[in-house]
Amino acid sequence: MIISNKFKTASTYALVGLSALVLSGCANKAVVSYGDAQAVETTDINFGSTDLQKVASQMTDSLLSSPVVGTMTANKRPVVFVERIKNKTSEHIDTESITDSISTQMLRSGKFRFVDMTRVESVREQLTFQNEDALVNPATAVAFGKQVGAQYMLYGNLSSIVKSNADKSDVYYKFTMRLMDMESGLVEWADETEIRKTKEKSTFGW
């Protein structure tokens, strides 16, 4: 039986194409694995997870170890309003994550209580429903005017200075926080922490 050259050529191309598809599929197959959430992240020079953990931990430790804060929390748990950290950098940074981390660590310490201003409207709607809707038993409705006001406000800023040239990039971050007495307006505690990150051009490019 004689097989034409055209048939052989077509078969060869088909096999080559199939092999390429198989190899391409293997090469593009994604591999998912778990990593250490606390591991140092150095993917790029921008503000990352390690920086977030560092500033949140340092600010919380400083606040909780302050003698002034120790005095004000000796016999009571002050109510604190934590304002979202202001992002004064040129990057898009989720400062709410920093605020949440600091609030959580402070609450875990057992020294503070918090009012969550991000949920005020939701609470107001629920209280209005409970007190004005005929579906709710008045005996079980939570009354207006019973919420506890904050005694202190915790607030802060994240700023940066970026410098770069053909061979090197440098970014400097400064994170500042303050705790203010809402009644007197006095700042009872303040601290700041700094981070500097550099990236140098390698032999093979950036």
PDB file of C-alpha atoms in Angstrom:
ATOM      1  CA  MET A   1       0.000   0.000   0.000  1.00  0.00           C
ATOM      2  CA  ILE A   2       1.466   3.344  -1.077  1.00  0.00           C
ATOM      3  CA  ILE A   3       0.846   6.447   1.086  1.00  0.00           C
ATOM      4  CA  SER A   4       1.113   9.743  -0.749  1.00  0.00           C
ATOM      5  CA  ASN A   5       3.626  12.372   0.363  1.00  0.00           C
ATOM      6  CA  LYS A   6       0.792  14.870   0.836  1.00  0.00           C
ATOM      7  CA  PHE A   7      -0.890  12.563   3.358  1.00  0.00           C
ATOM      8  CA  LYS A   8       2.380  12.044   5.211  1.00  0.00           C
ATOM      9  CA  THR A   9       2.998  15.785   5.343  1.00  0.00           C
ATOM     10  CA  ALA A  10      -0.524  16.499   6.636  1.00  0.00           C
ATOM     11  CA  SER A  11      -0.182  13.820   9.308  1.00  0.00           C
ATOM     12  CA  THR A  12       3.146  15.212  10.409  1.00  0.00           C
ATOM     13  CA  TYR A  13       1.720  18.723  10.752  1.00  0.00           C
ATOM     14  CA  ALA A  14      -1.246  17.387  12.713  1.00  0.00           C
ATOM     15  CA  LEU A  15       1.015  15.548  15.153  1.00  0.00           C
ATOM     16  CA  VAL A  16       3.255  18.595  15.588  1.00  0.00           C
ATOM     17  CA  GLY A  17       0.232  20.804  16.213  1.00  0.00           C
ATOM     18  CA  LEU A  18      -1.220  18.367  18.756  1.00  0.00           C
ATOM     19  CA  SER A  19       2.109  18.130  20.568  1.00  0.00           C
ATOM     20  CA  ALA A  20       2.365  21.926  20.686  1.00  0.00           C
ATOM     21  CA  LEU A  21      -1.114  22.172  22.179  1.00  0.00           C
ATOM     22  CA  VAL A  22      -0.308  19.562  24.818  1.00  0.00           C
ATOM     23  CA  LEU A  23       2.967  21.246  25.752  1.00  0.00           C
ATOM     24  CA  SER A  24       1.318  24.659  25.783  1.00  0.00           C
ATOM     25  CA  GLY A  25      -1.377  23.360  28.111  1.00  0.00           C
ATOM     26  CA  CYS A  26       1.212  21.960  30.482  1.00  0.00           C
ATOM     27  CA  ALA A  27       3.260  25.159  30.402  1.00  0.00           C
ATOM     28  CA  ASN A  28       0.255  27.386  31.149  1.00  0.00           C
ATOM     29  CA  LYS A  29      -1.205  25.237  33.921  1.00  0.00           C
ATOM     30  CA  ALA A  30      -1.521  27.311  37.104  1.00  0.00           C
ATOM     31  CA  VAL A  31      -0.202  25.922  40.377  1.00  0.00           C
ATOM     32  CA  VAL A  32      -1.864  27.269  43.531  1.00  0.00           C
ATOM     33  CA  SER A  33      -0.247  26.934  46.944  1.00  0.00           C
ATOM     34  CA  TYR A  34      -0.503  28.507  50.413  1.00  0.00           C
ATOM     35  CA  GLY A  35       2.242  30.802  51.658  1.00  0.00           C
ATOM     36  CA  ASP A  36       3.201  32.306  54.991  1.00  0.00           C
ATOM     37  CA  ALA A  37       1.034  35.405  55.556  1.00  0.00           C
ATOM     38  CA  GLN A  38       3.749  36.794  57.857  1.00  0.00           C
ATOM     39  CA  ALA A  39       6.607  36.244  55.395  1.00  0.00           C
ATOM     40  CA  VAL A  40       8.525  39.288  54.161  1.00  0.00           C
ATOM     41  CA  GLU A  41       7.029  40.450  50.870  1.00  0.00           C
ATOM     42  CA  THR A  42       9.483  41.996  48.387  1.00  0.00           C
ATOM     43  CA  THR A  43       7.614  41.743  45.097  1.00  0.00           C
ATOM     44  CA  ASP A  44       8.186  45.417  44.345  1.00  0.00           C
ATOM     45  CA  ILE A  45       9.091  48.718  45.992  1.00  0.00           C
ATOM     46  CA  ASN A  46       5.507  49.813  46.678  1.00  0.00           C
ATOM     47  CA  PHE A  47       3.752  49.666  50.048  1.00  0.00           C
ATOM     48  CA  GLY A  48       2.898  46.009  50.687  1.00  0.00           C
ATOM     49  CA  SER A  49       1.630  43.492  53.232  1.00  0.00           C
ATOM     50  CA  THR A  50       4.876  43.439  55.225  1.00  0.00           C
ATOM     51  CA  ASP A  51       4.800  47.226  55.532  1.00  0.00           C
ATOM     52  CA  LEU A  52       1.170  47.128  56.696  1.00  0.00           C
ATOM     53  CA  GLN A  53       1.935  44.532  59.378  1.00  0.00           C
ATOM     54  CA  LYS A  54       5.040  46.456  60.478  1.00  0.00           C
ATOM     55  CA  VAL A  55       3.376  49.854  60.972  1.00  0.00           C
ATOM     56  CA  ALA A  56       0.254  48.399  62.586  1.00  0.00           C
ATOM     57  CA  SER A  57       2.275  46.323  65.042  1.00  0.00           C
ATOM     58  CA  GLN A  58       4.725  49.100  65.949  1.00  0.00           C
ATOM     59  CA  MET A  59       2.007  51.714  66.501  1.00  0.00           C
ATOM     60  CA  THR A  60      -0.111  49.365  68.607  1.00  0.00           C
ATOM     61  CA  ASP A  61       2.848  48.291  70.748  1.00  0.00           C
ATOM     62  CA  SER A  62       3.856  51.918  71.279  1.00  0.00           C
ATOM     63  CA  LEU A  63       0.330  52.951  72.259  1.00  0.00           C
ATOM     64  CA  LEU A  64      -0.248  50.075  74.668  1.00  0.00           C
ATOM     65  CA  SER A  65       3.149  50.534  76.355  1.00  0.00           C
ATOM     66  CA  SER A  66       2.708  54.291  76.845  1.00  0.00           C
ATOM     67  CA  PRO A  67       2.646  55.286  80.558  1.00  0.00           C
ATOM     68  CA  VAL A  68      -0.144  57.809  79.839  1.00  0.00           C
ATOM     69  CA  VAL A  69      -2.295  55.147  78.202  1.00  0.00           C
ATOM     70  CA  GLY A  70      -1.479  52.786  81.056  1.00  0.00           C
ATOM     71  CA  THR A  71      -2.875  55.323  83.517  1.00  0.00           C
ATOM     72  CA  MET A  72      -6.056  55.999  81.549  1.00  0.00           C
ATOM     73  CA  THR A  73      -6.771  52.265  81.156  1.00  0.00           C
ATOM     74  CA  ALA A  74      -5.801  51.205  84.697  1.00  0.00           C
ATOM     75  CA  ASN A  75      -9.332  50.971  86.078  1.00  0.00           C
ATOM     76  CA  LYS A  76     -11.534  51.302  82.990  1.00  0.00           C
ATOM     77  CA  ARG A  77     -11.782  50.597  79.265  1.00  0.00           C
ATOM     78  CA  PRO A  78     -12.029  53.966  77.470  1.00  0.00           C
ATOM     79  CA  VAL A  79     -14.249  54.183  74.380  1.00  0.00           C
ATOM     80  CA  VAL A  80     -12.271  55.110  71.266  1.00  0.00           C
ATOM     81  CA  PHE A  81     -13.305  56.259  67.798  1.00  0.00           C
ATOM     82  CA  VAL A  82     -10.679  55.198  65.233  1.00  0.00           C
ATOM     83  CA  GLU A  83     -10.640  57.445  62.180  1.00  0.00           C
ATOM     84  CA  ARG A  84      -9.540  55.874  58.913  1.00  0.00           C
ATOM     85  CA  ILE A  85      -5.845  56.512  58.232  1.00  0.00           C
ATOM     86  CA  LYS A  86      -5.351  59.277  55.651  1.00  0.00           C
ATOM     87  CA  ASN A  87      -3.305  58.286  52.615  1.00  0.00           C
ATOM     88  CA  LYS A  88      -1.033  61.183  51.632  1.00  0.00           C
ATOM     89  CA  THR A  89       1.149  59.123  49.297  1.00  0.00           C
ATOM     90  CA  SER A  90       0.935  58.968  45.500  1.00  0.00           C
ATOM     91  CA  GLU A  91       0.033  55.258  45.685  1.00  0.00           C
ATOM     92  CA  HIS A  92      -3.370  53.619  45.954  1.00  0.00           C
ATOM     93  CA  ILE A  93      -3.113  52.124  49.460  1.00  0.00           C
ATOM     94  CA  ASP A  94      -5.953  50.439  51.330  1.00  0.00           C
ATOM     95  CA  THR A  95      -5.507  52.374  54.573  1.00  0.00           C
ATOM     96  CA  GLU A  96      -8.704  50.829  55.935  1.00  0.00           C
ATOM     97  CA  SER A  97      -6.739  47.581  56.332  1.00  0.00           C
ATOM     98  CA  ILE A  98      -4.169  49.408  58.489  1.00  0.00           C
ATOM     99  CA  THR A  99      -6.957  50.952  60.574  1.00  0.00           C
ATOM    100  CA  ASP A 100      -8.647  47.564  61.000  1.00  0.00           C
ATOM    101  CA  SER A 101      -5.413  45.871  62.079  1.00  0.00           C
ATOM    102  CA  ILE A 102      -4.675  48.523  64.709  1.00  0.00           C
ATOM    103  CA  SER A 103      -8.263  48.479  66.014  1.00  0.00           C
ATOM    104  CA  THR A 104      -8.262  44.688  66.252  1.00  0.00           C
ATOM    105  CA  GLN A 105      -4.963  44.528  68.151  1.00  0.00           C
ATOM    106  CA  MET A 106      -6.112  47.235  70.567  1.00  0.00           C
ATOM    107  CA  LEU A 107      -9.409  45.460  71.193  1.00  0.00           C
ATOM    108  CA  ARG A 108      -7.591  42.172  71.811  1.00  0.00           C
ATOM    109  CA  SER A 109      -5.519  43.875  74.502  1.00  0.00           C
ATOM    110  CA  GLY A 110      -8.691  44.236  76.584  1.00  0.00           C
ATOM    111  CA  LYS A 111      -7.867  47.875  77.384  1.00  0.00           C
ATOM    112  CA  PHE A 112     -10.191  49.669  74.966  1.00  0.00           C
ATOM    113  CA  ARG A 113     -13.689  49.604  73.525  1.00  0.00           C
ATOM    114  CA  PHE A 114     -14.674  51.088  70.173  1.00  0.00           C
ATOM    115  CA  VAL A 115     -17.484  52.846  68.371  1.00  0.00           C
ATOM    116  CA  ASP A 116     -17.666  51.960  64.680  1.00  0.00           C
ATOM    117  CA  MET A 117     -18.610  55.118  62.773  1.00  0.00           C
ATOM    118  CA  THR A 118     -18.685  53.227  59.467  1.00  0.00           C
ATOM    119  CA  ARG A 119     -21.885  51.496  60.640  1.00  0.00           C
ATOM    120  CA  VAL A 120     -23.752  54.508  62.036  1.00  0.00           C
ATOM    121  CA  GLU A 121     -26.249  54.732  59.168  1.00  0.00           C
ATOM    122  CA  SER A 122     -26.968  50.997  59.304  1.00  0.00           C
ATOM    123  CA  VAL A 123     -27.573  51.222  63.063  1.00  0.00           C
ATOM    124  CA  ARG A 124     -29.803  54.265  62.608  1.00  0.00           C
ATOM    125  CA  GLU A 125     -31.930  52.430  60.031  1.00  0.00           C
ATOM    126  CA  GLN A 126     -32.295  49.419  62.312  1.00  0.00           C
ATOM    127  CA  LEU A 127     -33.255  51.543  65.334  1.00  0.00           C
ATOM    128  CA  THR A 128     -35.786  53.452  63.246  1.00  0.00           C
ATOM    129  CA  PHE A 129     -37.305  50.176  62.088  1.00  0.00           C
ATOM    130  CA  GLN A 130     -37.478  48.807  65.634  1.00  0.00           C
ATOM    131  CA  ASN A 131     -39.099  51.940  67.085  1.00  0.00           C
ATOM    132  CA  GLU A 132     -41.457  52.899  64.274  1.00  0.00           C
ATOM    133  CA  ASP A 133     -42.513  49.716  62.513  1.00  0.00           C
ATOM    134  CA  ALA A 134     -45.636  47.951  63.792  1.00  0.00           C
ATOM    135  CA  LEU A 135     -44.028  44.571  63.117  1.00  0.00           C
ATOM    136  CA  VAL A 136     -41.642  44.968  66.072  1.00  0.00           C
ATOM    137  CA  ASN A 137     -42.739  44.367  69.659  1.00  0.00           C
ATOM    138  CA  PRO A 138     -42.126  47.723  71.475  1.00  0.00           C
ATOM    139  CA  ALA A 139     -40.986  45.819  74.569  1.00  0.00           C
ATOM    140  CA  THR A 140     -38.011  44.396  72.648  1.00  0.00           C
ATOM    141  CA  ALA A 141     -37.080  47.509  70.652  1.00  0.00           C
ATOM    142  CA  VAL A 142     -33.746  49.143  71.437  1.00  0.00           C
ATOM    143  CA  ALA A 143     -34.414  52.757  72.441  1.00  0.00           C
ATOM    144  CA  PHE A 144     -32.793  55.780  70.820  1.00  0.00           C
ATOM    145  CA  GLY A 145     -30.256  57.772  72.825  1.00  0.00           C
ATOM    146  CA  LYS A 146     -28.643  54.818  74.571  1.00  0.00           C
ATOM    147  CA  GLN A 147     -25.400  54.521  72.605  1.00  0.00           C
ATOM    148  CA  VAL A 148     -22.126  55.352  74.326  1.00  0.00           C
ATOM    149  CA  GLY A 149     -20.126  58.286  72.978  1.00  0.00           C
ATOM    150  CA  ALA A 150     -16.398  58.031  72.294  1.00  0.00           C
ATOM    151  CA  GLN A 151     -14.026  59.592  74.809  1.00  0.00           C
ATOM    152  CA  TYR A 152     -10.949  59.502  72.572  1.00  0.00           C
ATOM    153  CA  MET A 153     -10.197  59.665  68.854  1.00  0.00           C
ATOM    154  CA  LEU A 154      -7.280  57.790  67.255  1.00  0.00           C
ATOM    155  CA  TYR A 155      -6.174  59.167  63.886  1.00  0.00           C
ATOM    156  CA  GLY A 156      -3.120  59.193  61.645  1.00  0.00           C
ATOM    157  CA  ASN A 157      -1.451  59.872  58.307  1.00  0.00           C
ATOM    158  CA  LEU A 158       0.662  57.850  55.890  1.00  0.00           C
ATOM    159  CA  SER A 159       2.970  59.943  53.688  1.00  0.00           C
ATOM    160  CA  SER A 160       5.865  59.187  51.353  1.00  0.00           C
ATOM    161  CA  ILE A 161       8.791  60.733  49.490  1.00  0.00           C
ATOM    162  CA  VAL A 162       9.889  59.051  46.243  1.00  0.00           C
ATOM    163  CA  LYS A 163      13.237  59.639  44.521  1.00  0.00           C
ATOM    164  CA  SER A 164      14.560  57.865  41.436  1.00  0.00           C
ATOM    165  CA  ASN A 165      17.173  58.042  38.680  1.00  0.00           C
ATOM    166  CA  ALA A 166      18.351  55.750  35.901  1.00  0.00           C
ATOM    167  CA  ASP A 167      20.006  53.291  38.297  1.00  0.00           C
ATOM    168  CA  LYS A 168      18.095  53.458  41.564  1.00  0.00           C
ATOM    169  CA  SER A 169      14.651  54.084  43.071  1.00  0.00           C
ATOM    170  CA  ASP A 170      14.115  55.064  46.698  1.00  0.00           C
ATOM    171  CA  VAL A 171      10.849  55.460  48.601  1.00  0.00           C
ATOM    172  CA  TYR A 172      10.548  56.734  52.168  1.00  0.00           C
ATOM    173  CA  TYR A 173       7.306  56.191  54.140  1.00  0.00           C
ATOM    174  CA  LYS A 174       6.361  57.934  57.378  1.00  0.00           C
ATOM    175  CA  PHE A 175       3.377  56.769  59.422  1.00  0.00           C
ATOM    176  CA  THR A 176       2.138  59.033  62.231  1.00  0.00           C
ATOM    177  CA  MET A 177      -0.651  58.450  64.776  1.00  0.00           C
ATOM    178  CA  ARG A 178      -2.210  60.493  67.599  1.00  0.00           C
ATOM    179  CA  LEU A 179      -4.712  59.821  70.385  1.00  0.00           C
ATOM    180  CA  MET A 180      -6.832  62.856  71.271  1.00  0.00           C
ATOM    181  CA  ASP A 181      -9.101  63.454  74.269  1.00  0.00           C
ATOM    182  CA  MET A 182     -12.471  64.345  72.676  1.00  0.00           C
ATOM    183  CA  GLU A 183     -13.551  66.530  75.602  1.00  0.00           C
ATOM    184  CA  SER A 184     -10.417  68.603  76.125  1.00  0.00           C
ATOM    185  CA  GLY A 185      -8.922  68.388  72.640  1.00  0.00           C
ATOM    186  CA  LEU A 186      -5.558  67.454  74.159  1.00  0.00           C
ATOM    187  CA  VAL A 187      -3.332  64.935  72.371  1.00  0.00           C
ATOM    188  CA  GLU A 188      -2.510  62.300  74.988  1.00  0.00           C
ATOM    189  CA  TRP A 189      -0.221  60.132  72.845  1.00  0.00           C
ATOM    190  CA  ALA A 190       1.603  60.394  69.531  1.00  0.00           C
ATOM    191  CA  ASP A 191       4.221  58.359  67.711  1.00  0.00           C
ATOM    192  CA  GLU A 192       5.593  57.706  64.243  1.00  0.00           C
ATOM    193  CA  THR A 193       7.446  54.980  62.405  1.00  0.00           C
ATOM    194  CA  GLU A 194       9.463  55.040  59.189  1.00  0.00           C
ATOM    195  CA  ILE A 195      10.146  52.644  56.320  1.00  0.00           C
ATOM    196  CA  ARG A 196      12.715  53.074  53.545  1.00  0.00           C
ATOM    197  CA  LYS A 197      12.769  50.801  50.478  1.00  0.00           C
ATOM    198  CA  THR A 198      15.240  50.858  47.583  1.00  0.00           C
ATOM    199  CA  LYS A 199      15.421  49.161  44.220  1.00  0.00           C
ATOM    200  CA  GLU A 200      18.631  49.116  42.175  1.00  0.00           C
ATOM    201  CA  LYS A 201      18.990  48.287  38.505  1.00  0.00           C
ATOM    202  CA  SER A 202      20.494  44.848  37.981  1.00  0.00           C
ATOM    203  CA  THR A 203      22.671  43.604  35.129  1.00  0.00           C
ATOM    204  CA  PHE A 204      19.618  42.042  33.486  1.00  0.00           C
ATOM    205  CA  GLY A 205      17.374  45.130  33.879  1.00  0.00           C
ATOM    206  CA  TRP A 206      14.668  45.948  36.433  1.00  0.00           C
TER     207      TRP A 206
END
